Coordinates of N, CA, C and O in Angstrom, one line a residue:
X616 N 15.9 -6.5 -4.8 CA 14.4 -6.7 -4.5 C 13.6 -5.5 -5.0 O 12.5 -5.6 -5.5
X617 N 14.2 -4.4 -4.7 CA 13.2 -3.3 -4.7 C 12.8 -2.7 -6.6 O 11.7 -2.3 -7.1
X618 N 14.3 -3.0 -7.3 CA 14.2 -3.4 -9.0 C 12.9 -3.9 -9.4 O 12.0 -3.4 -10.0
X619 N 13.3 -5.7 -8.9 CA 12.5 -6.4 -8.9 C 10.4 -6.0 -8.3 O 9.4 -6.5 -8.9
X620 N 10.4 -5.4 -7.5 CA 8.8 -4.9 -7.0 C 9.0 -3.9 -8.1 O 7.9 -4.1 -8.6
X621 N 9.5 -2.9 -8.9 CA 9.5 -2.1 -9.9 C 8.7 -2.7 -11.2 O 7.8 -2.2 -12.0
X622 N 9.4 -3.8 -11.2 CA 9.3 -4.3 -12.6 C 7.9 -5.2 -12.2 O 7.1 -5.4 -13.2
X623 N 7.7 -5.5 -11.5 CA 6.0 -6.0 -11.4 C 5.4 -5.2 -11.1 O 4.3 -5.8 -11.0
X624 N 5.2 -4.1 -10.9 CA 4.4 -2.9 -10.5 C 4.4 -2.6 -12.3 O 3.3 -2.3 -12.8
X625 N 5.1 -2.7 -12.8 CA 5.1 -2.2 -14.1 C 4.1 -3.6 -15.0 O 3.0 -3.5 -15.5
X626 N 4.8 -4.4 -14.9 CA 3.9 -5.7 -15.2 C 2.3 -5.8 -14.9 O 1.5 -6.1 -15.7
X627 N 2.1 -5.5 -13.6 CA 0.9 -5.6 -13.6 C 0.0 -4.4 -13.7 O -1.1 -4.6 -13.2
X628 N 0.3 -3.1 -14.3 CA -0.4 -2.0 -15.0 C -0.2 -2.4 -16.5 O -0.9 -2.0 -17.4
X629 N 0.7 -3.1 -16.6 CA 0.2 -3.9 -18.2 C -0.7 -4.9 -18.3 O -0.8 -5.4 -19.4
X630 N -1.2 -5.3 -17.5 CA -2.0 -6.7 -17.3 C -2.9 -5.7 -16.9 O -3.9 -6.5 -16.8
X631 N -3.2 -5.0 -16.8 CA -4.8 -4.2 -16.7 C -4.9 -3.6 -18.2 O -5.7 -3.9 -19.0
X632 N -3.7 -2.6 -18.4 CA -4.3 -2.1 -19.9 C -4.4 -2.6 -21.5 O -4.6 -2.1 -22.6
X633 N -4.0 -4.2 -21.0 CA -4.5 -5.0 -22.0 C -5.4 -6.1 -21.7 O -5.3 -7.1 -22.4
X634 N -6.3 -5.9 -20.7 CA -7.3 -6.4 -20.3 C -7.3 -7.7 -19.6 O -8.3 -8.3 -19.4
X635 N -5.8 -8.1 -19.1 CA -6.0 -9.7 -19.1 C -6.7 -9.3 -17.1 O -7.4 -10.2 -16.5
X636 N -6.3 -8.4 -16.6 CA -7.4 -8.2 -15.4 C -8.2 -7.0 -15.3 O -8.4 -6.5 -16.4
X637 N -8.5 -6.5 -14.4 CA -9.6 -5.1 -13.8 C -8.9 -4.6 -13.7 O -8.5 -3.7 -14.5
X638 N -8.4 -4.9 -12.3 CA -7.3 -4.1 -11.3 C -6.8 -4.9 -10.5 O -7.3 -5.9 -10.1
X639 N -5.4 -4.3 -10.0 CA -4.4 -4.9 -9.8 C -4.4 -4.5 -7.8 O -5.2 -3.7 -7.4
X640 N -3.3 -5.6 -6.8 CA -3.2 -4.3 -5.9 C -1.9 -5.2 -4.9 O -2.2 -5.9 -4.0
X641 N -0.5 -4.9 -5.2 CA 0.5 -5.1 -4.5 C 0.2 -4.7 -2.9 O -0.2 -3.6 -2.5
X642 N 0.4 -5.7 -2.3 CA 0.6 -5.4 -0.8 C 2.2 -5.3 -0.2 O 3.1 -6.1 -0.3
X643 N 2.3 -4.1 0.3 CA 3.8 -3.6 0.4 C 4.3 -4.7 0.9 O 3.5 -5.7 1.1
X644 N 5.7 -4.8 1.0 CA 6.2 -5.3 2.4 C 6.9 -4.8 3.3 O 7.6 -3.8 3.2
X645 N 6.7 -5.5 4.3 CA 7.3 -4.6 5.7 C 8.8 -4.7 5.7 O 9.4 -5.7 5.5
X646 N 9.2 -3.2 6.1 CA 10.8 -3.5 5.8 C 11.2 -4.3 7.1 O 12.2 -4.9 6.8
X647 N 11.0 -4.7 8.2 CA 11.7 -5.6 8.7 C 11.5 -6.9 8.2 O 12.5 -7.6 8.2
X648 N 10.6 -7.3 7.8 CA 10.8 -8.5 7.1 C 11.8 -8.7 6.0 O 12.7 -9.5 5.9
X649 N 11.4 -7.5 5.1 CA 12.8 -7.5 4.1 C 13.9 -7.4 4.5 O 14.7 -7.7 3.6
X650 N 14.4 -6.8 5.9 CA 15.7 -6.8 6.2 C 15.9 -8.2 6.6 O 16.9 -8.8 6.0
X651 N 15.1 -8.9 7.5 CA 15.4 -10.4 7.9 C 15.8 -11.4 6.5 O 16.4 -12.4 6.4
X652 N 15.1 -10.6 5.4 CA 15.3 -11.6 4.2 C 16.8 -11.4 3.4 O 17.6 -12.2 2.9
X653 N 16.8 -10.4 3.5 CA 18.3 -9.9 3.1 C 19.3 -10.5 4.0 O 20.3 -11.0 3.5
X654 N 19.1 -10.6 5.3 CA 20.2 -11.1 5.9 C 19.7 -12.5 5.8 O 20.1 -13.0 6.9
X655 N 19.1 -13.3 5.3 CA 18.7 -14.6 5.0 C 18.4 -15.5 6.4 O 18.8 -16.6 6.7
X656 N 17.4 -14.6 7.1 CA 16.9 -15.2 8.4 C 15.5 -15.9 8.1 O 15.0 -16.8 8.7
X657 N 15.1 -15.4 7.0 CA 13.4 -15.8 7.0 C 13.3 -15.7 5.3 O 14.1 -14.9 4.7
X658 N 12.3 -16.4 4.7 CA 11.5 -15.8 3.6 C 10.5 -14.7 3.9 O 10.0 -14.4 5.0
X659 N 10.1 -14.0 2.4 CA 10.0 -13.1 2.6 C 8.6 -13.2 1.6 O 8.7 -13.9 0.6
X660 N 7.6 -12.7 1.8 CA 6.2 -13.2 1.4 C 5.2 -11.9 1.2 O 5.0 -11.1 2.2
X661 N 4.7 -11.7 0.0 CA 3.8 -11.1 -0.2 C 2.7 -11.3 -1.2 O 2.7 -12.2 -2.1
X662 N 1.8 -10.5 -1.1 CA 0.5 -10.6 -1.8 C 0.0 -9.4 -2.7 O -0.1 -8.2 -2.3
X663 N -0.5 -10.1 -4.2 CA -1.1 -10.1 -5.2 C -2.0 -9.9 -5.6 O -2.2 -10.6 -6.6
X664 N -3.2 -9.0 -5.2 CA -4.8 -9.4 -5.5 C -4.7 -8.8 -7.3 O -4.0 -8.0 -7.9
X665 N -5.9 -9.8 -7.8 CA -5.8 -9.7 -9.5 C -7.6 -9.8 -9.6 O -8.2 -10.9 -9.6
X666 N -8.1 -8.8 -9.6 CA -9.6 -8.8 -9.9 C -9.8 -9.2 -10.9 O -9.2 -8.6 -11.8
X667 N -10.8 -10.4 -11.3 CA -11.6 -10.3 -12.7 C -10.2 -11.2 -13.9 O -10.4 -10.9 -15.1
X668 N -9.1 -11.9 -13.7 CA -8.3 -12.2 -14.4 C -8.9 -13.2 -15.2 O -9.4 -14.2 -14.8
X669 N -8.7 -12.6 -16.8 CA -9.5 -13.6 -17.8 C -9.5 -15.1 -18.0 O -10.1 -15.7 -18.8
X670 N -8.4 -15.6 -16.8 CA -8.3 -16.9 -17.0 C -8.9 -17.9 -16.0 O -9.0 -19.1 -16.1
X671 N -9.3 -16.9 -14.9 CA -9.8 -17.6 -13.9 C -10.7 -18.8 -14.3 O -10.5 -19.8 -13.7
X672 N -11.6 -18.9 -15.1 CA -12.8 -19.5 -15.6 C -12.1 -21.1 -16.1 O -12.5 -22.3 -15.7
X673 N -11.2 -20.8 -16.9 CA -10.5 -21.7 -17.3 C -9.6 -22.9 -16.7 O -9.5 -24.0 -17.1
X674 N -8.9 -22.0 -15.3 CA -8.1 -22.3 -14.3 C -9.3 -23.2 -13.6 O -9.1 -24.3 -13.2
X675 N -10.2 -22.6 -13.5 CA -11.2 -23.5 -12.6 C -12.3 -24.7 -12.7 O -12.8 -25.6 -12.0
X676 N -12.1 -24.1 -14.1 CA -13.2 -25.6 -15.0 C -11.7 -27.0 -15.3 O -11.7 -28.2 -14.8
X677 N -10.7 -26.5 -15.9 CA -9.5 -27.3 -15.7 C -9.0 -28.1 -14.5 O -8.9 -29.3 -14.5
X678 N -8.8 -27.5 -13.9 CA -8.3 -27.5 -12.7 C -9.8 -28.6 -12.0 O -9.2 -29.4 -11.3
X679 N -11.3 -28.8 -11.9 CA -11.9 -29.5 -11.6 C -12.0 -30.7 -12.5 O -12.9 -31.5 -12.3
X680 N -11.4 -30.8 -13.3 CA -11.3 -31.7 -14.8 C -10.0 -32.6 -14.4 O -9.5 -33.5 -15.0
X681 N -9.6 -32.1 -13.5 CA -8.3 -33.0 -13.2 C -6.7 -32.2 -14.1 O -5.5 -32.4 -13.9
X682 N -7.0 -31.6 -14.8 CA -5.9 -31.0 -15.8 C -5.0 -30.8 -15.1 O -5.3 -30.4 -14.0
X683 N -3.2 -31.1 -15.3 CA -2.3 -30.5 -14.5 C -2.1 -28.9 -15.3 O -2.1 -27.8 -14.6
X684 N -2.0 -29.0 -16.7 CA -1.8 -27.6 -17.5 C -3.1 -26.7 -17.4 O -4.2 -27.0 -18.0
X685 N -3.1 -25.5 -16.7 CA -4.1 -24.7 -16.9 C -3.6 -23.1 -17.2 O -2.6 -22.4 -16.8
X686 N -4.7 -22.9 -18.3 CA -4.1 -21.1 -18.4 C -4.0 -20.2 -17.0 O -4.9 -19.9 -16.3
X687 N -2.6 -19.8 -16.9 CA -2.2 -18.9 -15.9 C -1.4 -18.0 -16.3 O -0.6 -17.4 -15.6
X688 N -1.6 -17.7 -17.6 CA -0.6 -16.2 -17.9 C -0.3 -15.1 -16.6 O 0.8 -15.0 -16.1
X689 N -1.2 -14.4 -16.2 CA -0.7 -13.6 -14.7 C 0.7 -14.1 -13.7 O 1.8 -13.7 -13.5
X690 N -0.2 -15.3 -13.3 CA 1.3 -16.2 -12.2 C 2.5 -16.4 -12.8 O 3.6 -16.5 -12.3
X691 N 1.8 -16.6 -14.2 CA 3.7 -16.9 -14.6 C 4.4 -15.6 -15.1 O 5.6 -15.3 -14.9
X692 N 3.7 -14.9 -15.7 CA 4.4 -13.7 -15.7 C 5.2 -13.0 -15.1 O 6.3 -12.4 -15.5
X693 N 4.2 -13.1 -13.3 CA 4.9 -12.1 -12.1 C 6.1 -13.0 -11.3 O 7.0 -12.7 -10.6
X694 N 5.4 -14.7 -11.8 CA 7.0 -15.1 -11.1 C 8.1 -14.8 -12.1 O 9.1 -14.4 -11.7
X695 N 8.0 -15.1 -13.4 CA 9.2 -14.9 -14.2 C 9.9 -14.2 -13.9 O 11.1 -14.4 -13.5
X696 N 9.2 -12.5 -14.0 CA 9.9 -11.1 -13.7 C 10.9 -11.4 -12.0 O 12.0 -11.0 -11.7
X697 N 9.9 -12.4 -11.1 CA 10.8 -12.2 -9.8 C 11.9 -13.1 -9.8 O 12.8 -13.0 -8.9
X698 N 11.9 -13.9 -10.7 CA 12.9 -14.7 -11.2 C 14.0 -14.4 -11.6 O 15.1 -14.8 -11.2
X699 N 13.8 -13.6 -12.4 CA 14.8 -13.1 -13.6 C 15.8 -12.3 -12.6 O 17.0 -12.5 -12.7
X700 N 15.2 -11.3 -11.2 CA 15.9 -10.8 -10.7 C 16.7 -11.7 -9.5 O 17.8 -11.5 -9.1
X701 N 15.8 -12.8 -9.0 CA 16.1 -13.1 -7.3 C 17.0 -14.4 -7.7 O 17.9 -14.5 -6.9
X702 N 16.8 -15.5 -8.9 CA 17.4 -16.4 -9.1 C 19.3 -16.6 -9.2 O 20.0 -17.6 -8.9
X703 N 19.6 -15.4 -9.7 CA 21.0 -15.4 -9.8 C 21.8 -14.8 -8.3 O 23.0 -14.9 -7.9
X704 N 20.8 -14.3 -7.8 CA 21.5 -14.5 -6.0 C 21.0 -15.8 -5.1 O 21.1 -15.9 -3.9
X705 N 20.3 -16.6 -5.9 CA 20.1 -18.6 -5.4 C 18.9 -18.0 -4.3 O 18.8 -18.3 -3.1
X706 N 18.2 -17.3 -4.9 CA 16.5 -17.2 -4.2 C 15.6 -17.9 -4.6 O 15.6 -17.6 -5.7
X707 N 14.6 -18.9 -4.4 CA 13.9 -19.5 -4.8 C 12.3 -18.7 -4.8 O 11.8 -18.6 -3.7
X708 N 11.9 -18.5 -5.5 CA 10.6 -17.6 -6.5 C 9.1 -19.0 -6.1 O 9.3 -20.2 -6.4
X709 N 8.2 -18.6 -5.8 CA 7.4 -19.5 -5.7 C 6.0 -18.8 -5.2 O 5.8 -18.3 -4.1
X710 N 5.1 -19.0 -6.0 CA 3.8 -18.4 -5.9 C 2.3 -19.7 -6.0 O 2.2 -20.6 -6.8
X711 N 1.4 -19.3 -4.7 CA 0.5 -20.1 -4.6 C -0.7 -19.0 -4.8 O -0.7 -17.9 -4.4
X712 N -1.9 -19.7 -5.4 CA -3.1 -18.9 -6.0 C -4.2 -19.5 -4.7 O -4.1 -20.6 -4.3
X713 N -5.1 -18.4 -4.4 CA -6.4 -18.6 -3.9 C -7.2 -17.9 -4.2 O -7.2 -16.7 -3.8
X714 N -8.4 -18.5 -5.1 CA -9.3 -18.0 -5.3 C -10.2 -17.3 -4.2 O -10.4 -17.9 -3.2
X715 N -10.8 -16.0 -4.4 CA -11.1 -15.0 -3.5 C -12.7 -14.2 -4.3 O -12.8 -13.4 -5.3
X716 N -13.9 -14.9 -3.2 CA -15.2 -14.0 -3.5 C -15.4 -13.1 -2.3 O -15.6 -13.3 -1.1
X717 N -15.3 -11.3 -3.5 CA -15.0 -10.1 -2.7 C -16.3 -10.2 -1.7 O -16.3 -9.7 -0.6
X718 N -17.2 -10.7 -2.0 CA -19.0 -9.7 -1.5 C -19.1 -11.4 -0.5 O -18.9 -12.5 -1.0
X719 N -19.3 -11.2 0.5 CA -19.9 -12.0 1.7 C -21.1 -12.4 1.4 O -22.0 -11.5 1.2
X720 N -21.4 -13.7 1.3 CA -22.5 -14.6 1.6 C -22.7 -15.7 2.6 O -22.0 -16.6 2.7
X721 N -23.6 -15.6 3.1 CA -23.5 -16.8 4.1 C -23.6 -18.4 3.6 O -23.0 -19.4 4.0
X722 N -24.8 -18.2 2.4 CA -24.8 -19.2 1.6 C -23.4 -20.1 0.4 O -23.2 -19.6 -0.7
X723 N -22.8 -21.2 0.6 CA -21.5 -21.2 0.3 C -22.1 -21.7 -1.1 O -21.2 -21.5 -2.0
X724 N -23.0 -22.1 -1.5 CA -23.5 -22.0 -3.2 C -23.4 -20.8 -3.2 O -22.2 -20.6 -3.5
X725 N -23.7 -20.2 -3.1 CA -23.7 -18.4 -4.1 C -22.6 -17.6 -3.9 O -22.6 -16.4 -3.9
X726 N -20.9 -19.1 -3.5 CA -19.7 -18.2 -3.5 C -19.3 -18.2 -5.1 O -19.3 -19.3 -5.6
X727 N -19.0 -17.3 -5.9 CA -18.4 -16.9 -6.9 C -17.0 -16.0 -6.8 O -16.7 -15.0 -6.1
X728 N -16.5 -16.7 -7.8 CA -14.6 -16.4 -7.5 C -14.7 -15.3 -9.1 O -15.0 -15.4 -10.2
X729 N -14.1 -13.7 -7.8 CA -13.8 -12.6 -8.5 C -12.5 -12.2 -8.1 O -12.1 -11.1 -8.6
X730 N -11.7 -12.9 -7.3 CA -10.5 -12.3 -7.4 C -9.4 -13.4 -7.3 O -9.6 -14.3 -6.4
X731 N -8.3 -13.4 -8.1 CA -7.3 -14.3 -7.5 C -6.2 -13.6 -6.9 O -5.6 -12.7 -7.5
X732 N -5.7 -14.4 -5.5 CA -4.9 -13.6 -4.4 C -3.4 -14.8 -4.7 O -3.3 -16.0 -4.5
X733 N -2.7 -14.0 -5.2 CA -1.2 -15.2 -5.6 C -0.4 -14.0 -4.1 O -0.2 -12.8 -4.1
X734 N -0.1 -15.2 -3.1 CA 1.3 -15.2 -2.3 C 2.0 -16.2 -2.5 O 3.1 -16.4 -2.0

């Protein structure tokens, strides 16, 4: 696992300095949970924030169009990489997106999606 958070840590400072986001921001995980996951008591779950990712726009106009295929270069990237490592010990890799507007409005028209949060 810890390989694995390596190589996405690496991944996503490449996804900033080729523009496909802003900035990036891994949320650790707690080592008892990762110990419970190693001894295969629990899944093991963390989060992704991806400011400003160039595809959002796309994902979201698609995605209200009914589309099943939408550009998500980011998600598939960061699951591949957790793939490549967790799959050959029969872990199953699986990432859900929510759209996230950073600045508080009370008014729910004037929510605009600036971040996407993949756990």
């Amino acid at each position: 696992l810890a390989a694995a958070l390596v190589d996405v840590d690496a991944l996503l400072t490449i996804l900033v300095s080729k523009g496909f986001v802003a900035a990036t921001e891994r949320a650790n995980t707690d080592q008892e949970k990762t110990n419970d996951w190693s001894d295969d008591l629990s899944d093991l779950q963390f989060s992704i924030a991806l400011d400003q990712d160039i595809t959002q726009n796309g994902q979201i106009l698609l995605g209200e169009q009914g589309f099943r295929l939408v550009p998500d270069f980011p998600r598939f990237a960061i699951t591949s990489v957790l793939r490549r490592y967790l799959s050959p010990v029969k872990e199953d890799v699986s990432a859900e997106e929510y759209y996230m507007d950073t600045s508080y409005a009370s008014d729910p028209d004037l929510f605009e999606v600036k971040q996407v949060l993949l756990n």
